[in-house]
Amino acid sequence: MAAILGNKIKMAIFGQSHAEAIGVVIYGIKAGEKIDTEKLQKFMERRAPGRDEFSTPRKEADEVIFVSGLIDGLTCGAPICAMIKNNNIKKNDYDDLKDIPRPGHSDFAAFMKFGDDFDSSGGGQFSGRMTAPMCIAGGIAKQLLETKGVEVSAAIDEIAGFQGDKMYDAMREAKKEEDSVGGIISCLIHGVKPGLGDAMFDGIEGSIARGIFGIPAVKGIEFGSGFSGSRLKGSENNDEFISDGDKIITKTNKHGGILGGISSGMPISFRVAVKPTPSIGKMQNSVNTKTKENVKMTVRGRHDPCIVPRAVPVVEAVAAFVIYDMMMSE
């Protein structure tokens, strides 16, 4: 199923961008696990819209409402159902585009799959809004991983090809021009012991990649030295082993903490490519799917000039959920 991730621990996402609510059902977490709901809410605020100059003006509190599975901060063994109400919806911003697919969006492909019944308002189930439920499940997984000594953290690597202050200049310029920019997010996972994962289709890379590609706007992922490693010699890309007390580690970490799909004990590292926000104010070409006529169109509504900053906690959340599921499945 498209909206379900996990093996022993599963998350099932529900809702659409402009539905009454969005949410997640989490299966498989045993009874007696402590969940700090205040800490989870603070994590959610990192992704929430309308918090800074580079975020969409759409303001949503993103308050997590637990429907089941949690009693006085402890899991009870039942599926955890949590939801977020959509309070700030402007469906009329999309009335003129019902039959006109927006360039860069899922509109056309979804129309070809689902037909006229597809809910394109705000992007429907393909919207970045759906990353909020991912953060609920992943935020819970992060807390549970911390009790096992595993820490997941992500950060902006670059935006529009720039690092440092120039990243923010690029976002401001894009906003001024009613355009958008993309970027790269780096993620590190510390504390995973050697031996997690498996060969071929059950490897850590494949499992993380499947989850990460569920995040709207993600177009690429690389682990360790990634694509740059393909330009090195074996003698340059190999990580030599050394003894460190009672542990065996590597002098470098170009393998990104994963060898043969299995954790080596070194930090797991990967980078994620995020495309520019497809919703832009510039005039673009499209086609009316009803009349088949070429048309000029522009996207109204409230959108981010760059979604990379808000995607950082989503990458953390999905990575944490995948690793927690893998640990619980072994």
mmCIF file with all atom_site columns, C-alpha atoms in Angstrom, residues 24-172:
data_model
loop_
_atom_site.group_PDB
_atom_site.id
_atom_site.type_symbol
_atom_site.label_atom_id
_atom_site.label_alt_id
_atom_site.label_comp_id
_atom_site.label_asym_id
_atom_site.label_entity_id
_atom_site.label_seq_id
_atom_site.pdbx_PDB_ins_code
_atom_site.Cartn_x
_atom_site.Cartn_y
_atom_site.Cartn_z
_atom_site.occupancy
_atom_site.B_iso_or_equiv
_atom_site.pdbx_formal_charge
_atom_site.auth_seq_id
_atom_site.auth_comp_id
_atom_site.auth_asym_id
_atom_site.auth_atom_id
_atom_site.pdbx_PDB_model_num
ATOM 1   C CA . VAL A 1 24  ? -1.090  8.388  11.144  1.00 0.00 ? 24  VAL A CA 1
ATOM 2   C CA . VAL A 1 25  ? -1.776  5.000  12.688  1.00 0.00 ? 25  VAL A CA 1
ATOM 3   C CA . ILE A 1 26  ? 1.322   3.309  14.135  1.00 0.00 ? 26  ILE A CA 1
ATOM 4   C CA . TYR A 1 27  ? 1.246   -0.448 14.614  1.00 0.00 ? 27  TYR A CA 1
ATOM 5   C CA . GLY A 1 28  ? 3.601   -2.698 16.567  1.00 0.00 ? 28  GLY A CA 1
ATOM 6   C CA . ILE A 1 29  ? 4.913   -0.563 19.430  1.00 0.00 ? 29  ILE A CA 1
ATOM 7   C CA . LYS A 1 30  ? 4.722   -2.610 22.617  1.00 0.00 ? 30  LYS A CA 1
ATOM 8   C CA . ALA A 1 31  ? 2.949   -1.500 25.773  1.00 0.00 ? 31  ALA A CA 1
ATOM 9   C CA . GLY A 1 32  ? 4.800   0.479  28.417  1.00 0.00 ? 32  GLY A CA 1
ATOM 10  C CA . GLU A 1 33  ? 6.928   2.709  26.185  1.00 0.00 ? 33  GLU A CA 1
ATOM 11  C CA . LYS A 1 34  ? 7.116   6.291  27.481  1.00 0.00 ? 34  LYS A CA 1
ATOM 12  C CA . ILE A 1 35  ? 6.346   9.030  24.949  1.00 0.00 ? 35  ILE A CA 1
ATOM 13  C CA . ASP A 1 36  ? 7.070   12.658 25.832  1.00 0.00 ? 36  ASP A CA 1
ATOM 14  C CA . THR A 1 37  ? 4.225   14.463 24.047  1.00 0.00 ? 37  THR A CA 1
ATOM 15  C CA . GLU A 1 38  ? 5.644   17.930 24.766  1.00 0.00 ? 38  GLU A CA 1
ATOM 16  C CA . LYS A 1 39  ? 8.963   16.934 23.221  1.00 0.00 ? 39  LYS A CA 1
ATOM 17  C CA . LEU A 1 40  ? 7.099   15.497 20.237  1.00 0.00 ? 40  LEU A CA 1
ATOM 18  C CA . GLN A 1 41  ? 5.167   18.747 19.774  1.00 0.00 ? 41  GLN A CA 1
ATOM 19  C CA . LYS A 1 42  ? 8.403   20.760 19.782  1.00 0.00 ? 42  LYS A CA 1
ATOM 20  C CA . PHE A 1 43  ? 9.763   18.424 17.122  1.00 0.00 ? 43  PHE A CA 1
ATOM 21  C CA . MET A 1 44  ? 6.613   18.997 15.056  1.00 0.00 ? 44  MET A CA 1
ATOM 22  C CA . GLU A 1 45  ? 7.135   22.767 15.264  1.00 0.00 ? 45  GLU A CA 1
ATOM 23  C CA . ARG A 1 46  ? 10.372  22.441 13.301  1.00 0.00 ? 46  ARG A CA 1
ATOM 24  C CA . ARG A 1 47  ? 8.340   21.307 10.277  1.00 0.00 ? 47  ARG A CA 1
ATOM 25  C CA . ALA A 1 48  ? 5.201   23.409 10.821  1.00 0.00 ? 48  ALA A CA 1
ATOM 26  C CA . PRO A 1 49  ? 4.337   26.084 8.217   1.00 0.00 ? 49  PRO A CA 1
ATOM 27  C CA . GLY A 1 50  ? 4.277   29.840 8.719   1.00 0.00 ? 50  GLY A CA 1
ATOM 28  C CA . ARG A 1 51  ? 7.174   30.046 11.196  1.00 0.00 ? 51  ARG A CA 1
ATOM 29  C CA . ASP A 1 52  ? 9.749   32.113 9.258   1.00 0.00 ? 52  ASP A CA 1
ATOM 30  C CA . GLU A 1 53  ? 10.253  34.285 6.174   1.00 0.00 ? 53  GLU A CA 1
ATOM 31  C CA . PHE A 1 54  ? 11.006  31.298 3.937   1.00 0.00 ? 54  PHE A CA 1
ATOM 32  C CA . SER A 1 55  ? 7.944   29.266 4.901   1.00 0.00 ? 55  SER A CA 1
ATOM 33  C CA . THR A 1 56  ? 4.497   29.291 3.330   1.00 0.00 ? 56  THR A CA 1
ATOM 34  C CA . PRO A 1 57  ? 2.166   31.921 4.852   1.00 0.00 ? 57  PRO A CA 1
ATOM 35  C CA . ARG A 1 58  ? -0.291  29.089 5.558   1.00 0.00 ? 58  ARG A CA 1
ATOM 36  C CA . LYS A 1 59  ? -0.274  28.952 9.344   1.00 0.00 ? 59  LYS A CA 1
ATOM 37  C CA . GLU A 1 60  ? -1.133  25.650 10.996  1.00 0.00 ? 60  GLU A CA 1
ATOM 38  C CA . ALA A 1 61  ? -0.638  24.861 14.677  1.00 0.00 ? 61  ALA A CA 1
ATOM 39  C CA . ASP A 1 62  ? 0.032   21.207 13.812  1.00 0.00 ? 62  ASP A CA 1
ATOM 40  C CA . GLU A 1 63  ? -1.126  20.204 17.278  1.00 0.00 ? 63  GLU A CA 1
ATOM 41  C CA . VAL A 1 64  ? -0.917  16.439 17.630  1.00 0.00 ? 64  VAL A CA 1
ATOM 42  C CA . ILE A 1 65  ? -4.151  14.884 18.912  1.00 0.00 ? 65  ILE A CA 1
ATOM 43  C CA . PHE A 1 66  ? -3.788  11.312 20.171  1.00 0.00 ? 66  PHE A CA 1
ATOM 44  C CA . VAL A 1 67  ? -6.939  9.301  19.502  1.00 0.00 ? 67  VAL A CA 1
ATOM 45  C CA . SER A 1 68  ? -5.763  5.915  20.781  1.00 0.00 ? 68  SER A CA 1
ATOM 46  C CA . GLY A 1 69  ? -2.764  3.899  21.894  1.00 0.00 ? 69  GLY A CA 1
ATOM 47  C CA . LEU A 1 70  ? -1.419  6.343  24.489  1.00 0.00 ? 70  LEU A CA 1
ATOM 48  C CA . ILE A 1 71  ? -2.545  6.659  28.119  1.00 0.00 ? 71  ILE A CA 1
ATOM 49  C CA . ASP A 1 72  ? -0.860  9.152  30.443  1.00 0.00 ? 72  ASP A CA 1
ATOM 50  C CA . GLY A 1 73  ? 2.203   9.243  28.212  1.00 0.00 ? 73  GLY A CA 1
ATOM 51  C CA . LEU A 1 74  ? 2.612   5.471  28.037  1.00 0.00 ? 74  LEU A CA 1
ATOM 52  C CA . THR A 1 75  ? 1.827   3.210  25.101  1.00 0.00 ? 75  THR A CA 1
ATOM 53  C CA . CYS A 1 76  ? -0.841  0.629  25.918  1.00 0.00 ? 76  CYS A CA 1
ATOM 54  C CA . GLY A 1 77  ? -0.120  -1.884 23.155  1.00 0.00 ? 77  GLY A CA 1
ATOM 55  C CA . ALA A 1 78  ? -3.014  -0.821 20.925  1.00 0.00 ? 78  ALA A CA 1
ATOM 56  C CA . PRO A 1 79  ? -2.318  0.886  17.592  1.00 0.00 ? 79  PRO A CA 1
ATOM 57  C CA . ILE A 1 80  ? -1.350  4.511  18.143  1.00 0.00 ? 80  ILE A CA 1
ATOM 58  C CA . CYS A 1 81  ? -3.669  6.801  16.192  1.00 0.00 ? 81  CYS A CA 1
ATOM 59  C CA . ALA A 1 82  ? -2.743  10.478 16.051  1.00 0.00 ? 82  ALA A CA 1
ATOM 60  C CA . MET A 1 83  ? -4.204  13.269 13.955  1.00 0.00 ? 83  MET A CA 1
ATOM 61  C CA . ILE A 1 84  ? -3.718  16.926 13.085  1.00 0.00 ? 84  ILE A CA 1
ATOM 62  C CA . LYS A 1 85  ? -6.645  19.134 12.117  1.00 0.00 ? 85  LYS A CA 1
ATOM 63  C CA . ASN A 1 86  ? -6.348  21.217 8.941   1.00 0.00 ? 86  ASN A CA 1
ATOM 64  C CA . ASN A 1 87  ? -7.594  24.621 10.051  1.00 0.00 ? 87  ASN A CA 1
ATOM 65  C CA . ASN A 1 88  ? -6.232  27.073 7.470   1.00 0.00 ? 88  ASN A CA 1
ATOM 66  C CA . ILE A 1 89  ? -7.532  25.863 4.123   1.00 0.00 ? 89  ILE A CA 1
ATOM 67  C CA . LYS A 1 90  ? -8.167  27.937 0.983   1.00 0.00 ? 90  LYS A CA 1
ATOM 68  C CA . LYS A 1 91  ? -9.553  25.516 -1.585  1.00 0.00 ? 91  LYS A CA 1
ATOM 69  C CA . ASN A 1 92  ? -10.650 28.352 -3.881  1.00 0.00 ? 92  ASN A CA 1
ATOM 70  C CA . ASP A 1 93  ? -6.979  29.032 -4.685  1.00 0.00 ? 93  ASP A CA 1
ATOM 71  C CA . TYR A 1 94  ? -7.128  25.854 -6.784  1.00 0.00 ? 94  TYR A CA 1
ATOM 72  C CA . ASP A 1 95  ? -10.520 26.261 -8.493  1.00 0.00 ? 95  ASP A CA 1
ATOM 73  C CA . ASP A 1 96  ? -8.997  27.596 -11.724 1.00 0.00 ? 96  ASP A CA 1
ATOM 74  C CA . LEU A 1 97  ? -6.528  24.701 -11.916 1.00 0.00 ? 97  LEU A CA 1
ATOM 75  C CA . LYS A 1 98  ? -8.873  21.725 -11.573 1.00 0.00 ? 98  LYS A CA 1
ATOM 76  C CA . ASP A 1 99  ? -8.353  20.736 -15.225 1.00 0.00 ? 99  ASP A CA 1
ATOM 77  C CA . ILE A 1 100 ? -4.907  22.298 -15.652 1.00 0.00 ? 100 ILE A CA 1
ATOM 78  C CA . PRO A 1 101 ? -1.952  20.281 -14.302 1.00 0.00 ? 101 PRO A CA 1
ATOM 79  C CA . ARG A 1 102 ? 0.701   22.368 -12.567 1.00 0.00 ? 102 ARG A CA 1
ATOM 80  C CA . PRO A 1 103 ? 4.210   21.854 -13.991 1.00 0.00 ? 103 PRO A CA 1
ATOM 81  C CA . GLY A 1 104 ? 6.429   19.928 -11.574 1.00 0.00 ? 104 GLY A CA 1
ATOM 82  C CA . HIS A 1 105 ? 3.484   18.638 -9.527  1.00 0.00 ? 105 HIS A CA 1
ATOM 83  C CA . SER A 1 106 ? 1.848   15.222 -9.438  1.00 0.00 ? 106 SER A CA 1
ATOM 84  C CA . ASP A 1 107 ? -1.383  16.611 -10.947 1.00 0.00 ? 107 ASP A CA 1
ATOM 85  C CA . PHE A 1 108 ? -1.027  15.156 -14.455 1.00 0.00 ? 108 PHE A CA 1
ATOM 86  C CA . ALA A 1 109 ? 0.250   11.732 -13.405 1.00 0.00 ? 109 ALA A CA 1
ATOM 87  C CA . ALA A 1 110 ? -2.401  11.485 -10.670 1.00 0.00 ? 110 ALA A CA 1
ATOM 88  C CA . PHE A 1 111 ? -5.128  12.525 -13.138 1.00 0.00 ? 111 PHE A CA 1
ATOM 89  C CA . MET A 1 112 ? -4.026  9.776  -15.519 1.00 0.00 ? 112 MET A CA 1
ATOM 90  C CA . LYS A 1 113 ? -4.184  7.233  -12.670 1.00 0.00 ? 113 LYS A CA 1
ATOM 91  C CA . PHE A 1 114 ? -7.271  8.355  -10.736 1.00 0.00 ? 114 PHE A CA 1
ATOM 92  C CA . GLY A 1 115 ? -9.266  10.393 -13.267 1.00 0.00 ? 115 GLY A CA 1
ATOM 93  C CA . ASP A 1 116 ? -11.617 13.236 -12.348 1.00 0.00 ? 116 ASP A CA 1
ATOM 94  C CA . ASP A 1 117 ? -12.100 11.949 -8.802  1.00 0.00 ? 117 ASP A CA 1
ATOM 95  C CA . PHE A 1 118 ? -8.541  12.863 -7.817  1.00 0.00 ? 118 PHE A CA 1
ATOM 96  C CA . ASP A 1 119 ? -8.479  15.564 -5.115  1.00 0.00 ? 119 ASP A CA 1
ATOM 97  C CA . SER A 1 120 ? -5.950  18.005 -6.537  1.00 0.00 ? 120 SER A CA 1
ATOM 98  C CA . SER A 1 121 ? -6.709  20.750 -3.994  1.00 0.00 ? 121 SER A CA 1
ATOM 99  C CA . GLY A 1 122 ? -3.433  21.569 -2.311  1.00 0.00 ? 122 GLY A CA 1
ATOM 100 C CA . GLY A 1 123 ? -1.913  18.509 -3.959  1.00 0.00 ? 123 GLY A CA 1
ATOM 101 C CA . GLY A 1 124 ? -4.160  16.024 -2.149  1.00 0.00 ? 124 GLY A CA 1
ATOM 102 C CA . GLN A 1 125 ? -2.300  13.022 -0.779  1.00 0.00 ? 125 GLN A CA 1
ATOM 103 C CA . PHE A 1 126 ? 0.820   14.040 -2.733  1.00 0.00 ? 126 PHE A CA 1
ATOM 104 C CA . SER A 1 127 ? 1.213   17.306 -0.816  1.00 0.00 ? 127 SER A CA 1
ATOM 105 C CA . GLY A 1 128 ? 4.134   18.168 1.410   1.00 0.00 ? 128 GLY A CA 1
ATOM 106 C CA . ARG A 1 129 ? 1.466   18.638 4.067   1.00 0.00 ? 129 ARG A CA 1
ATOM 107 C CA . MET A 1 130 ? 1.473   14.850 4.411   1.00 0.00 ? 130 MET A CA 1
ATOM 108 C CA . THR A 1 131 ? 4.953   14.986 5.919   1.00 0.00 ? 131 THR A CA 1
ATOM 109 C CA . ALA A 1 132 ? 3.388   16.154 9.205   1.00 0.00 ? 132 ALA A CA 1
ATOM 110 C CA . PRO A 1 133 ? 2.043   12.656 10.028  1.00 0.00 ? 133 PRO A CA 1
ATOM 111 C CA . MET A 1 134 ? 5.440   11.240 9.044   1.00 0.00 ? 134 MET A CA 1
ATOM 112 C CA . CYS A 1 135 ? 6.948   13.488 11.705  1.00 0.00 ? 135 CYS A CA 1
ATOM 113 C CA . ILE A 1 136 ? 4.531   12.162 14.325  1.00 0.00 ? 136 ILE A CA 1
ATOM 114 C CA . ALA A 1 137 ? 5.603   8.563  13.688  1.00 0.00 ? 137 ALA A CA 1
ATOM 115 C CA . GLY A 1 138 ? 9.254   9.481  13.233  1.00 0.00 ? 138 GLY A CA 1
ATOM 116 C CA . GLY A 1 139 ? 9.277   11.785 16.245  1.00 0.00 ? 139 GLY A CA 1
ATOM 117 C CA . ILE A 1 140 ? 8.055   8.906  18.399  1.00 0.00 ? 140 ILE A CA 1
ATOM 118 C CA . ALA A 1 141 ? 10.671  6.598  16.855  1.00 0.00 ? 141 ALA A CA 1
ATOM 119 C CA . LYS A 1 142 ? 13.401  9.162  17.604  1.00 0.00 ? 142 LYS A CA 1
ATOM 120 C CA . GLN A 1 143 ? 12.469  9.141  21.281  1.00 0.00 ? 143 GLN A CA 1
ATOM 121 C CA . LEU A 1 144 ? 12.454  5.351  21.432  1.00 0.00 ? 144 LEU A CA 1
ATOM 122 C CA . LEU A 1 145 ? 15.810  5.171  19.650  1.00 0.00 ? 145 LEU A CA 1
ATOM 123 C CA . GLU A 1 146 ? 17.338  7.597  22.143  1.00 0.00 ? 146 GLU A CA 1
ATOM 124 C CA . THR A 1 147 ? 16.606  5.111  24.934  1.00 0.00 ? 147 THR A CA 1
ATOM 125 C CA . LYS A 1 148 ? 18.759  2.644  22.987  1.00 0.00 ? 148 LYS A CA 1
ATOM 126 C CA . GLY A 1 149 ? 21.628  5.098  22.492  1.00 0.00 ? 149 GLY A CA 1
ATOM 127 C CA . VAL A 1 150 ? 20.809  5.893  18.858  1.00 0.00 ? 150 VAL A CA 1
ATOM 128 C CA . GLU A 1 151 ? 20.645  9.521  17.722  1.00 0.00 ? 151 GLU A CA 1
ATOM 129 C CA . VAL A 1 152 ? 19.344  10.743 14.360  1.00 0.00 ? 152 VAL A CA 1
ATOM 130 C CA . SER A 1 153 ? 20.155  14.278 13.211  1.00 0.00 ? 153 SER A CA 1
ATOM 131 C CA . ALA A 1 154 ? 19.887  16.126 9.904   1.00 0.00 ? 154 ALA A CA 1
ATOM 132 C CA . ALA A 1 155 ? 20.958  19.536 8.657   1.00 0.00 ? 155 ALA A CA 1
ATOM 133 C CA . ILE A 1 156 ? 20.934  21.697 5.558   1.00 0.00 ? 156 ILE A CA 1
ATOM 134 C CA . ASP A 1 157 ? 24.017  20.968 3.459   1.00 0.00 ? 157 ASP A CA 1
ATOM 135 C CA . GLU A 1 158 ? 23.368  23.453 0.683   1.00 0.00 ? 158 GLU A CA 1
ATOM 136 C CA . ILE A 1 159 ? 20.603  25.465 -0.995  1.00 0.00 ? 159 ILE A CA 1
ATOM 137 C CA . ALA A 1 160 ? 20.667  26.464 -4.655  1.00 0.00 ? 160 ALA A CA 1
ATOM 138 C CA . GLY A 1 161 ? 24.291  25.282 -4.767  1.00 0.00 ? 161 GLY A CA 1
ATOM 139 C CA . PHE A 1 162 ? 25.341  27.638 -1.967  1.00 0.00 ? 162 PHE A CA 1
ATOM 140 C CA . GLN A 1 163 ? 26.369  27.190 1.651   1.00 0.00 ? 163 GLN A CA 1
ATOM 141 C CA . GLY A 1 164 ? 26.392  29.643 4.554   1.00 0.00 ? 164 GLY A CA 1
ATOM 142 C CA . ASP A 1 165 ? 24.730  33.055 4.267   1.00 0.00 ? 165 ASP A CA 1
ATOM 143 C CA . LYS A 1 166 ? 24.467  32.769 0.480   1.00 0.00 ? 166 LYS A CA 1
ATOM 144 C CA . MET A 1 167 ? 21.815  30.076 0.965   1.00 0.00 ? 167 MET A CA 1
ATOM 145 C CA . TYR A 1 168 ? 19.506  32.615 2.583   1.00 0.00 ? 168 TYR A CA 1
ATOM 146 C CA . ASP A 1 169 ? 20.269  35.216 -0.077  1.00 0.00 ? 169 ASP A CA 1
ATOM 147 C CA . ALA A 1 170 ? 19.261  32.675 -2.733  1.00 0.00 ? 170 ALA A CA 1
ATOM 148 C CA . MET A 1 171 ? 15.962  31.967 -0.969  1.00 0.00 ? 171 MET A CA 1
ATOM 149 C CA . ARG A 1 172 ? 15.190  35.675 -0.612  1.00 0.00 ? 172 ARG A CA 1
#
